[in-house]
Structure formats: C-alpha cells, structure tokens
Amino acid sequence: MARRGGPKFRRPIAAPRGGVYVGPARLPAGRAHRRGKGGMEAESCASRPSPPISCSLPSDCASAEQPTCPPDFARPAILPASPALLEFDDDEDLEVFSKDASLTEVNSFSPLMPTSPSSMINQYRFEDEPELKDLFITVDDPESHITAIETFITYRVVTKTSRGEFDSSEYEVRRRYQDFLWLKGRLEEAHPTLIIPPLPEKFIMKGVVERFNDEFIATRRKALHKFLNRIADHPTLTFNEDFKIFLTAQAWELSSHKKQGPGFLSRMGQTVKAVASSMRGGAVKNRPEAFTDMNDYLDVFSQKISLLDKISHRVYKEEKDYFYELKEFGPIHTLWSASEEDLVDTLKGVASCIDQCCRATELRVAALSESLFPTINEYVLYSEILTGVLKRRDHIQAELDSKVDAVYNKKAENDMLSEEIGKLEDKVECANNALQADWDRWKQSMRLDMKSAFGDVAENNIRYYEQCLATWESFLTSQTTDLCLEENSEDQP
C-alpha cells in the first residue's frame, strides 16, 4: 500500500474475512480515536453499507466480493508492491497500513483527495499519535454494612471522563458485589459473542477463609477495579448503556433501572434455553475450522492455566514455610551468642544476616500474592468464560443448521423459513466476526499479562537473591578482615 506525501497516516480498518465491514463509518460520535486491534462487535454491521476502499487483501480473502468505486471517484494509481508488503500478521489482518512507498503526484492534502471532516479526521489517524484514553475508573474505599438481614461490603467507584455522552466529567457512586454481577449479566445479554471480563469468586478465594477479612476485601477490590477498567478499555463494551448507568446512577436510580429489565419468568426461560443449548453444543454440523481450532486451543489453555495455578500456590506455600523458619533462626542465634563468649560477634552477625534475608523473603512472598496470583486466577476464570462464549456461538450456528435441514427435508414451507434463514445467516456471520476479533484481542492481552506477571516474578527473584548474596558477602568479608587483624597482632612481638 502506498504512502502519501506528508505525515504517515494509518488507513481505516477494512472489511474482515466474510465481507462484513467494521470500519470507522460504523462508530458513533466520539469513538473514532478509540480504535484498537481487537476490532469491534459486528452484531449490527449488516445494516450499514461498506464505503468504497481500495486495499490489498490477504490471499485467503481474495475471493471475497470487492467493493466497487463509483464512476466519479478518482482512484490513484497503485504502485507494484513486493511480496513482503503483502504479508499480514495475524493480529493485523483487519487493518490496512501505509507501506514504504510514495506517490509523487498526490499528497494527503491534494485537492483530488476528500477533505471533509469525516474523511480527514474520522477515517485517518496519525500513526505516531498516541491513542487517547477518555475514561478513568477507580474502585477504592470499601465499607462494611451490617443490617438485620445481611452483612455486605460496598466500594466507591470514581469515574472521570471527557466523553460528550456523559452529563458531567466526574462521578462518584457506591456499588456492592451484586451490582457488579448485574452489570456482567447485562453485558453478556447484549453481547453474547464477546468475551466479557471475569469477576472474582463470590465467596471463597484460595488462601482466604474469612469472607470479610482485610485480605479478602483488598483482593476483591483490586479484582473489581481491573474488571471495570477492562470494560472501559474494550472498544465495544465501553459504550454499553448499562455500563454508563452503572458508573453514573445513584443507588436508588440503579435499583429502579434493574427493575426495568426482564422479569423472573423471562430470565428463567433464558436459563432453560441456555442449558438446552449447552447440552447440544457439540452437535454443530457446519462449525468453521477457525472455531474448532479455538475449542482445541481452549482445551489446552485450560489444562495449562490450571496446572500453573496449582504450581504457583505450591511455590507460595513453600516460600511461606521457609519465611516462618527464617523468622525463628534469627532469635535462636541471638540467644546462642549469650552462651558463647568467643563467638558473640560472629553469632550476632549471623542473626543479623538471617533477619535481613527474612525481610527480603517476606517481600518476595508478598510480591507473589500481589502480581502472579491475581493474573493466573483471572485467566482461570477466563477459560470458563470463553467456554460459554463458544457455546453461545455454536447455539446460533445450530439454530441456522436446524432451519436449513427443515427446508432440505421439506418439513416446512420454504417461503416461511427463507426470511428466517436469511436473518440467521446474518446473525451467524456477525457473531463469527465479533468473536474472531475479540478472540485475537484477548490472546494479545493474555500474552502481555502473562509476560508482565512472570517478568515481575523474575525481577523480584533476582532482586531477592542479589540482596541476600550482598548481605552474606558483607558479613563474610568482615569476618575475614577480623581474622587477618588477629593473625597480624599475634605475629608481632
């Protein structure tokens, strides 16, 4: 793809595999600058036509129907590109990037090019310009509430934003865990084939017995903070109306909004339908190979992340036992020095070194529980969420397969089902595109999170061993110096 003169531009996102357009033209006002590689959900994509775009598609997309340009649209000549420029990475197959070529006669501000705000601002973004964040959420200040019926914790949720759809730039509300559960449920209903971030377990977390002790509350607060910020960073979920209400409405307003949702019988019907679909989830006939690969990947991922969870907790237990042993060794050497007059300084030095290593071990154990455990536990929950998302996609596919089979076997009138089959085909295509884009985004996020978590563990281990090594080297050096001085004093007459 050619680069025009002037600053480097990034082209708009083009049509993914399947021919459904998910580019900037579908964004509501204020969303164009929040474009990410994960794409956005395409559930309403069929209703908007694709704008004319000339691009080089990957080889497996070459057979897709290409949009045509109207007669009055002047296309610039496309220069020959080398094969290396036509290779797309998996994470970038939904974007068209400007390449290292130039057009000599047409620059980005040429009169031949469109200069309307929609074409110059909404469809283009400076490549070196950082992606601006316009929504900041903090979860803090847990408070315990005791009533005659129940005891629960509320958390303060502070939101700061520059978005135009918010009436104010800052909000402060209090939410309990049930409110977070409600938000997660509403997001799953509105976006069944998107990967909704997980919430922490409701009652018992590993290593925590008491439900309302300080450690449990602190761990849950961090998990709830990450939950809301993952939603805020998602290119589609961040603009969900229920999410906005969750952040801005007072307690009584949120309770009133909850009552406007589906009734008990409707929710019960949805639950029965979901259970039935999960029972026949493996009977999908025409599942695309990409989603079969997702299922296989998820099976392996679930096994590995569960194994990592077990190993990390075993390492944590061993490190904690070692810490408690070190805690006892220091005082023991101090008491020992009282009965050894010739070794008082040496034994006290050993006790001091053990105390310093004990403090370093305590910091190392705390770093394990603060950085590694939350990440691994979050992705253990993610594996369950991904299983549900793939089952919901298979359910949509199974509905389409059953209608097609009914027509093929002439069990129903073709005219009655043709329109319904057409709608289901659009629904399946949009679900596939949405899940594929979110899957790629999730995998990229997972790799970064795992790399960061294990990188922090490695850095903490290096810092720990360097500190302990320096402590003992300093002690041994001092002992060697004292021994040399004693020998010199004995040699002198």
Coordinates of C-alpha atoms in Angstrom, one line a residue:
M1 CA 0.0 0.0 0.0
A2 CA 1.4 3.4 -0.9
R3 CA 2.2 6.2 1.4
R4 CA 1.1 9.6 0.5
G5 CA 3.3 12.7 1.0
G6 CA 3.4 14.4 4.3
P7 CA 2.9 12.7 7.7
K8 CA 2.4 9.0 7.9
F9 CA -1.2 8.0 8.1
R10 CA -2.9 4.8 9.1
R11 CA -5.7 3.7 6.8
P12 CA -9.1 2.9 8.2
I13 CA -9.9 -0.7 9.2
A14 CA -11.1 -2.7 6.2
A15 CA -13.6 -5.5 5.8
P16 CA -12.6 -8.7 7.7
R17 CA -13.0 -12.2 6.3
G18 CA -16.6 -12.7 5.5
G19 CA -17.1 -9.3 3.8
V20 CA -18.7 -7.5 6.8
Y21 CA -17.4 -4.0 7.3
V22 CA -16.4 -2.9 10.8
G23 CA -14.6 0.3 9.9
P24 CA -14.8 3.8 11.3
A25 CA -18.1 4.6 9.5
R26 CA -19.9 2.4 12.0
L27 CA -18.6 4.3 15.0
P28 CA -20.9 6.7 16.9
A29 CA -19.7 10.2 17.6
G30 CA -16.6 10.3 19.7
R31 CA -15.4 6.8 19.0
A32 CA -13.1 7.1 16.1
H33 CA -10.0 7.7 18.1
R34 CA -10.5 4.6 20.3
R35 CA -9.8 2.2 17.5
G36 CA -7.9 -0.9 18.7
K37 CA -6.6 -4.0 17.1
G38 CA -9.2 -6.2 18.7
G39 CA -11.8 -4.8 16.3
M40 CA -15.4 -4.2 17.5
E41 CA -18.5 -6.2 17.6
A42 CA -20.4 -6.6 14.3
E43 CA -23.8 -7.6 15.5
S44 CA -25.4 -4.5 13.8
C45 CA -23.0 -4.5 10.9
A46 CA -25.3 -5.8 8.3
S47 CA -27.4 -2.6 8.4
R48 CA -24.6 -0.3 7.2
P49 CA -23.1 -0.4 3.7
S50 CA -19.4 -0.6 3.1
P51 CA -17.7 2.6 1.9
P52 CA -15.5 2.2 -1.3
I53 CA -12.0 1.3 -0.2
S54 CA -9.1 0.1 -2.4
C55 CA -6.8 -2.2 -0.5
S56 CA -4.6 -5.3 -0.8
L57 CA -6.2 -8.2 0.9
P58 CA -4.6 -11.4 2.2
S59 CA -4.6 -14.4 -0.2
D60 CA -7.4 -16.1 1.6
C61 CA -9.6 -13.1 1.2
A62 CA -9.0 -12.7 -2.5
S63 CA -12.2 -14.5 -3.4
A64 CA -14.4 -12.2 -1.3
E65 CA -16.6 -9.7 -3.2
Q66 CA -14.7 -6.4 -3.6
P67 CA -16.4 -3.1 -3.2
T68 CA -16.5 -1.1 -6.4
C69 CA -15.9 2.6 -6.7
P70 CA -18.5 4.9 -8.2
P71 CA -17.6 6.4 -11.6
D72 CA -16.9 9.9 -10.2
F73 CA -14.4 8.6 -7.6
A74 CA -10.8 9.1 -8.9
R75 CA -8.5 6.2 -7.8
P76 CA -4.8 7.0 -7.6
A77 CA -2.6 4.6 -9.4
I78 CA -1.4 1.7 -7.2
L79 CA 2.3 1.1 -7.4
P80 CA 3.6 -2.5 -7.6
A81 CA 4.3 -3.9 -4.2
S82 CA 6.8 -6.6 -3.2
P83 CA 5.6 -9.9 -1.8
A84 CA 6.9 -8.9 1.6
L85 CA 4.5 -6.0 1.7
L86 CA 1.5 -8.3 1.1
E87 CA 2.2 -10.5 4.1
F88 CA -0.1 -9.6 7.0
D89 CA 0.4 -10.6 10.6
D90 CA -2.5 -12.5 12.3
D91 CA -3.1 -9.6 14.7
E92 CA -3.2 -7.1 11.9
D93 CA -5.3 -8.7 9.3
L94 CA -8.2 -6.3 9.9
E95 CA -6.1 -3.2 9.2
V96 CA -4.6 -1.7 6.1
F97 CA -1.3 0.0 6.8
S98 CA 0.6 2.5 4.8
K99 CA 3.8 1.0 3.4
D100 CA 7.2 2.3 2.4
A101 CA 6.3 3.7 -1.0
S102 CA 5.3 7.2 -2.1
L103 CA 3.0 8.8 -4.6
T104 CA 4.8 11.6 -6.4
E105 CA 1.8 13.5 -7.7
V106 CA -0.8 13.1 -5.0
N107 CA -0.2 14.0 -1.4
S108 CA -2.5 13.8 1.6
F109 CA -3.7 17.4 1.2
S110 CA -4.2 17.3 -2.6
P111 CA -7.4 18.8 -4.0
L112 CA -8.1 15.4 -5.6
M113 CA -8.5 13.8 -2.2
P114 CA -11.6 14.2 0.0
T115 CA -11.1 16.9 2.7
S116 CA -14.3 16.6 4.6
P117 CA -14.1 16.1 8.4
S118 CA -15.4 12.6 8.1
S119 CA -12.7 11.6 5.6
M120 CA -9.7 13.5 7.1
I121 CA -10.4 13.1 10.8
N122 CA -12.7 10.1 11.3
Q123 CA -11.1 7.8 8.7
Y124 CA -7.5 8.7 9.2
R125 CA -5.3 8.8 12.3
F126 CA -1.7 9.9 12.6
E127 CA 0.4 6.8 13.0
D128 CA 2.7 8.4 15.7
E129 CA -0.2 9.9 17.6
P130 CA -0.9 8.1 21.0
E131 CA -4.3 6.6 21.5
L132 CA -6.0 8.9 23.9
K133 CA -7.9 7.5 26.9
D134 CA -11.0 9.3 27.9
L135 CA -12.4 7.2 30.7
F136 CA -10.7 6.6 34.0
I137 CA -12.2 4.4 36.7
T138 CA -11.1 3.8 40.3
V139 CA -12.5 1.3 42.8
D140 CA -11.5 2.0 46.4
D141 CA -12.7 2.8 49.9
P142 CA -14.5 -0.5 50.9
E143 CA -17.1 0.0 53.6
S144 CA -18.9 -2.7 55.7
H145 CA -22.7 -2.5 56.1
I146 CA -24.5 -4.6 58.7
T147 CA -28.3 -4.8 58.6
A148 CA -30.8 -7.1 60.3
I149 CA -30.9 -9.3 57.2
E150 CA -27.4 -9.3 55.8
T151 CA -23.8 -8.0 56.0
F152 CA -22.2 -6.7 52.8
I153 CA -19.4 -4.5 51.6
T154 CA -19.7 -1.5 49.3
Y155 CA -17.0 0.0 47.2
R156 CA -16.6 3.6 46.0
V157 CA -16.5 3.8 42.2
V158 CA -15.0 7.1 40.9
T159 CA -15.2 7.9 37.2
K160 CA -13.5 10.7 35.4
T161 CA -14.3 11.2 31.7
S162 CA -14.2 13.7 28.8
R163 CA -16.8 11.9 26.7
G164 CA -19.6 14.0 25.4
E165 CA -22.4 11.5 26.2
F166 CA -21.7 12.0 29.9
D167 CA -23.5 14.9 31.6
S168 CA -20.6 15.5 34.0
S169 CA -16.9 15.0 33.9
E170 CA -16.7 13.2 37.3
Y171 CA -19.0 10.8 39.1
E172 CA -18.7 9.1 42.5
V173 CA -21.1 6.2 43.4
R174 CA -21.0 3.2 45.8
R175 CA -21.6 -0.3 44.5
R176 CA -21.8 -3.7 46.1
Y177 CA -20.8 -7.0 44.6
Q178 CA -24.3 -7.8 43.4
D179 CA -24.3 -4.7 41.3
F180 CA -21.1 -5.9 39.5
L181 CA -22.8 -9.2 38.9
W182 CA -25.8 -7.4 37.4
L183 CA -23.5 -5.5 35.1
K184 CA -21.7 -8.6 33.9
G185 CA -25.1 -10.3 33.2
R186 CA -26.3 -7.4 31.2
L187 CA -23.2 -7.2 29.1
E188 CA -23.5 -11.0 28.3
E189 CA -27.1 -10.5 27.2
A190 CA -26.3 -7.5 25.0
H191 CA -23.1 -9.0 23.6
P192 CA -23.3 -12.8 23.7
T193 CA -20.3 -13.5 21.5
L194 CA -17.9 -11.0 23.1
I195 CA -15.5 -12.0 25.8
I196 CA -16.7 -10.3 29.0
P197 CA -14.0 -9.9 31.7
P198 CA -14.4 -12.2 34.7
L199 CA -15.5 -11.2 38.2
P200 CA -13.7 -12.6 41.3
E201 CA -15.4 -15.5 43.0
K202 CA -18.4 -14.6 45.2
F203 CA -17.5 -16.3 48.5
I204 CA -14.2 -18.2 48.9
M205 CA -10.9 -17.5 47.2
K206 CA -7.8 -19.7 47.6
G207 CA -5.8 -18.9 50.7
V208 CA -8.7 -16.8 52.2
V209 CA -11.1 -18.4 54.7
E210 CA -12.8 -15.5 56.3
R211 CA -15.2 -13.8 54.0
F212 CA -14.8 -10.2 55.3
N213 CA -11.2 -10.1 56.5
D214 CA -8.9 -7.4 55.2
E215 CA -7.0 -9.6 52.8
F216 CA -10.2 -10.8 51.1
I217 CA -11.6 -7.3 50.8
A218 CA -8.3 -5.9 49.4
T219 CA -8.1 -8.8 46.9
R220 CA -11.7 -8.4 45.8
R221 CA -11.3 -4.6 45.4
K222 CA -8.3 -5.0 43.1
A223 CA -10.2 -7.6 41.0
L224 CA -13.3 -5.3 40.7
H225 CA -11.1 -2.4 39.7
K226 CA -9.5 -4.5 37.0
F227 CA -12.9 -5.7 35.8
L228 CA -14.3 -2.2 35.3
N229 CA -11.1 -1.0 33.6
R230 CA -11.0 -3.9 31.2
I231 CA -14.6 -3.0 30.2
A232 CA -13.6 0.7 29.8
D233 CA -10.7 -0.3 27.5
H234 CA -12.8 -2.6 25.4
P235 CA -13.7 -0.9 22.0
T236 CA -17.3 -2.1 22.2
L237 CA -18.3 -2.8 25.8
T238 CA -17.1 0.7 26.9
F239 CA -20.0 2.3 25.1
N240 CA -22.7 0.0 26.5
E241 CA -25.6 1.9 28.0
D242 CA -25.8 -0.3 31.2
F243 CA -22.1 0.3 31.8
K244 CA -22.7 4.1 31.7
I245 CA -25.7 3.7 34.1
F246 CA -23.6 1.6 36.4
L247 CA -20.9 4.3 36.6
T248 CA -23.2 7.3 36.9
A249 CA -26.5 6.4 38.6
Q250 CA -27.1 6.7 42.3
A251 CA -28.1 3.6 44.3
W252 CA -31.8 4.2 44.1
E253 CA -31.6 5.0 40.3
L254 CA -29.7 1.8 39.7
S255 CA -32.3 -0.2 41.6
S256 CA -35.0 1.4 39.5
H257 CA -33.2 0.6 36.3
K258 CA -32.7 -3.0 37.4
K259 CA -36.5 -3.5 37.7
Q260 CA -36.9 -2.4 34.1
G261 CA -35.0 -5.5 32.9
P262 CA -36.6 -8.9 32.0
G263 CA -38.9 -10.4 34.6
F264 CA -38.3 -13.6 36.5
L265 CA -40.2 -15.9 34.1
S266 CA -38.2 -14.4 31.2
R267 CA -34.9 -14.9 32.9
M268 CA -35.9 -18.5 33.8
G269 CA -36.8 -19.1 30.1
Q270 CA -33.4 -17.8 29.1
T271 CA -31.7 -20.0 31.6
V272 CA -33.5 -23.1 30.4
K273 CA -32.7 -22.2 26.8
A274 CA -29.0 -21.7 27.7
V275 CA -28.9 -25.1 29.4
A276 CA -30.5 -26.8 26.5
S277 CA -28.1 -25.2 24.0
S278 CA -25.1 -26.3 26.1
M279 CA -26.4 -29.8 26.1
R280 CA -26.4 -29.9 22.3
G281 CA -23.4 -27.7 21.8
G282 CA -21.3 -30.5 20.4
A283 CA -23.8 -31.3 17.6
V284 CA -22.9 -28.4 15.4
K285 CA -22.5 -29.7 11.8
N286 CA -21.0 -26.7 9.9
R287 CA -18.8 -25.2 12.5
P288 CA -16.0 -23.2 10.7
E289 CA -12.5 -24.6 11.2
A290 CA -11.4 -21.4 13.0
F291 CA -13.8 -22.0 15.8
T292 CA -12.8 -25.7 16.0
D293 CA -9.2 -24.5 16.4
M294 CA -10.5 -22.1 19.2
N295 CA -12.0 -25.1 21.0
D296 CA -8.8 -27.1 20.8
Y297 CA -6.7 -24.1 21.9
L298 CA -9.1 -23.5 24.8
D299 CA -8.8 -27.1 26.0
V300 CA -5.0 -27.0 26.1
F301 CA -5.1 -23.5 27.6
S302 CA -7.5 -24.6 30.4
Q303 CA -5.2 -27.5 31.3
K304 CA -2.1 -25.4 31.4
I305 CA -3.5 -22.5 33.3
S306 CA -5.0 -24.8 35.9
L307 CA -1.6 -26.5 36.3
L308 CA 0.1 -23.1 36.6
D309 CA -2.4 -22.2 39.3
K310 CA -1.6 -25.3 41.3
I311 CA 2.2 -24.9 40.9
S312 CA 2.1 -21.2 41.9
H313 CA 0.2 -22.0 45.1
R314 CA 2.5 -24.8 46.0
V315 CA 5.5 -22.5 45.5
Y316 CA 3.8 -19.9 47.6
K317 CA 3.2 -22.3 50.4
E318 CA 6.9 -23.5 50.4
E319 CA 8.1 -19.9 50.4
K320 CA 5.9 -19.0 53.3
D321 CA 7.1 -22.0 55.3
Y322 CA 10.7 -21.0 54.6
F323 CA 9.8 -17.5 55.8
Y324 CA 8.5 -18.8 59.1
E325 CA 11.6 -20.9 59.6
L326 CA 13.9 -17.9 59.0
K327 CA 11.8 -15.9 61.4
E328 CA 12.8 -18.4 64.1
F329 CA 16.5 -18.8 63.2
G330 CA 17.4 -15.1 64.0
P331 CA 16.4 -15.1 67.7
I332 CA 17.9 -18.6 68.1
H333 CA 21.4 -17.3 67.0
T334 CA 21.0 -14.3 69.2
L335 CA 20.3 -16.5 72.3
W336 CA 23.2 -18.7 71.3
S337 CA 25.6 -15.8 71.3
A338 CA 24.8 -15.2 75.0
S339 CA 26.4 -18.6 75.9
E340 CA 29.5 -18.3 73.6
E341 CA 31.8 -15.5 74.7
D342 CA 34.3 -16.2 71.9
L343 CA 31.6 -16.2 69.2
V344 CA 29.4 -13.3 70.3
D345 CA 30.1 -11.0 67.4
T346 CA 30.0 -13.8 64.9
L347 CA 26.7 -15.3 66.1
K348 CA 25.1 -11.8 66.3
G349 CA 26.3 -11.1 62.7
V350 CA 24.7 -14.4 61.5
A351 CA 21.5 -13.4 63.3
S352 CA 21.5 -10.0 61.6
C353 CA 22.0 -11.6 58.2
I354 CA 19.2 -14.0 58.8
D355 CA 16.9 -11.2 59.8
Q356 CA 17.7 -9.2 56.6
C357 CA 17.1 -12.3 54.5
C358 CA 13.9 -12.9 56.4
R359 CA 12.6 -9.4 55.5
A360 CA 13.6 -9.9 51.8
T361 CA 11.8 -13.3 51.8
E362 CA 8.6 -11.6 53.2
L363 CA 8.7 -9.0 50.4
R364 CA 9.2 -11.8 47.8
V365 CA 6.2 -13.8 49.2
A366 CA 4.1 -10.6 49.1
A367 CA 5.1 -10.0 45.5
L368 CA 3.9 -13.5 44.5
S369 CA 0.5 -12.9 46.0
E370 CA 0.1 -9.4 44.5
S371 CA 1.4 -9.9 41.0
L372 CA 1.3 -13.6 40.0
F373 CA -1.7 -15.0 41.8
P374 CA -4.3 -12.4 40.5
T375 CA -3.2 -12.8 36.9
I376 CA -3.3 -16.6 36.9
N377 CA -6.6 -16.7 38.8
E378 CA -8.1 -14.2 36.3
Y379 CA -7.2 -16.4 33.4
V380 CA -8.5 -19.5 35.1
L381 CA -11.9 -17.7 35.2
Y382 CA -11.4 -16.5 31.6
S383 CA -11.2 -20.1 30.5
E384 CA -14.7 -20.7 31.8
I385 CA -16.0 -17.5 30.2
L386 CA -14.5 -18.5 26.8
T387 CA -16.2 -21.9 27.0
G388 CA -19.5 -20.2 27.5
V389 CA -18.9 -17.7 24.6
L390 CA -18.0 -20.6 22.2
K391 CA -21.2 -22.5 23.2
R392 CA -23.3 -19.4 22.6
R393 CA -21.8 -19.1 19.1
D394 CA -22.4 -22.8 18.5
H395 CA -26.0 -22.3 19.6
I396 CA -26.6 -19.6 16.9
Q397 CA -24.9 -21.9 14.4
A398 CA -27.1 -24.9 15.5
E399 CA -30.3 -22.8 15.0
L400 CA -29.3 -22.0 11.5
D401 CA -28.4 -25.6 10.8
S402 CA -31.8 -26.8 12.0
K403 CA -33.7 -24.4 9.8
V404 CA -31.6 -25.4 6.8
D405 CA -32.3 -29.0 7.5
A406 CA -36.0 -28.4 7.8
V407 CA -36.1 -26.8 4.4
Y408 CA -33.9 -29.5 2.9
N409 CA -36.1 -32.3 4.2
K410 CA -39.2 -30.4 3.2
K411 CA -40.6 -30.4 6.7
A412 CA -41.8 -26.9 6.3
E413 CA -42.7 -24.4 3.6
N414 CA -39.7 -22.8 2.1
D415 CA -41.3 -19.4 1.9
M416 CA -41.9 -19.4 5.7
L417 CA -38.3 -20.2 6.5
S418 CA -36.4 -18.4 3.8
E419 CA -36.6 -15.0 5.5
E420 CA -35.8 -16.5 8.9
I421 CA -32.8 -18.4 7.4
G422 CA -31.5 -15.1 5.9
K423 CA -31.7 -13.4 9.3
L424 CA -29.9 -16.3 11.0
E425 CA -27.2 -16.3 8.4
D426 CA -26.5 -12.6 9.0
K427 CA -26.6 -13.3 12.8
V428 CA -24.1 -16.1 12.4
E429 CA -21.8 -14.1 10.3
C430 CA -21.8 -11.1 12.6
A431 CA -21.3 -13.4 15.6
N432 CA -18.3 -15.1 13.9
N433 CA -16.7 -11.7 13.1
A434 CA -17.3 -10.3 16.6
L435 CA -15.9 -13.4 18.3
Q436 CA -12.9 -13.7 16.0
A437 CA -11.9 -10.1 16.5
D438 CA -12.4 -10.3 20.3
W439 CA -10.5 -13.6 20.4
D440 CA -7.5 -12.1 18.7
R441 CA -7.7 -9.1 21.1
W442 CA -8.0 -11.4 24.1
K443 CA -5.0 -13.6 23.1
Q444 CA -2.8 -10.5 22.7
S445 CA -3.9 -9.2 26.1
M446 CA -3.3 -12.6 27.7
R447 CA 0.2 -12.8 26.3
L448 CA 1.1 -9.3 27.6
D449 CA -0.4 -10.0 31.0
M450 CA 1.4 -13.3 31.4
K451 CA 4.7 -11.8 30.2
S452 CA 4.3 -8.9 32.7
A453 CA 3.4 -11.2 35.6
F454 CA 6.2 -13.7 35.1
G455 CA 8.6 -10.9 34.3
D456 CA 7.8 -9.2 37.6
V457 CA 8.4 -12.6 39.4
A458 CA 11.8 -13.0 37.7
E459 CA 12.8 -9.4 38.6
N460 CA 11.7 -9.9 42.2
N461 CA 13.7 -13.2 42.4
I462 CA 16.8 -11.5 41.0
R463 CA 16.4 -8.6 43.5
Y464 CA 15.9 -11.1 46.3
Y465 CA 19.0 -13.2 45.6
E466 CA 21.2 -10.2 44.9
Q467 CA 20.1 -8.7 48.3
C468 CA 20.7 -11.9 50.2
L469 CA 24.1 -12.5 48.4
A470 CA 25.2 -9.0 49.2
T471 CA 24.2 -9.4 52.9
W472 CA 26.2 -12.6 53.4
E473 CA 29.2 -11.4 51.3
S474 CA 29.4 -8.3 53.5
F475 CA 29.3 -10.5 56.7
L476 CA 32.0 -12.9 55.4
T477 CA 34.2 -10.1 54.3
S478 CA 34.0 -8.5 57.8
Q479 CA 34.9 -11.9 59.4
T480 CA 37.9 -12.4 57.1
T481 CA 39.2 -8.9 57.9
D482 CA 38.8 -9.5 61.6
L483 CA 40.7 -12.8 61.3
C484 CA 43.6 -11.2 59.4
L485 CA 43.9 -8.5 62.0
E486 CA 44.1 -11.1 64.8
E487 CA 46.7 -13.1 62.9
N488 CA 48.8 -9.9 62.4
S489 CA 48.6 -9.0 66.0
E490 CA 49.8 -12.5 67.1
D491 CA 52.8 -12.3 64.7
Q492 CA 54.0 -9.1 66.2
P493 CA 56.5 -9.5 69.1

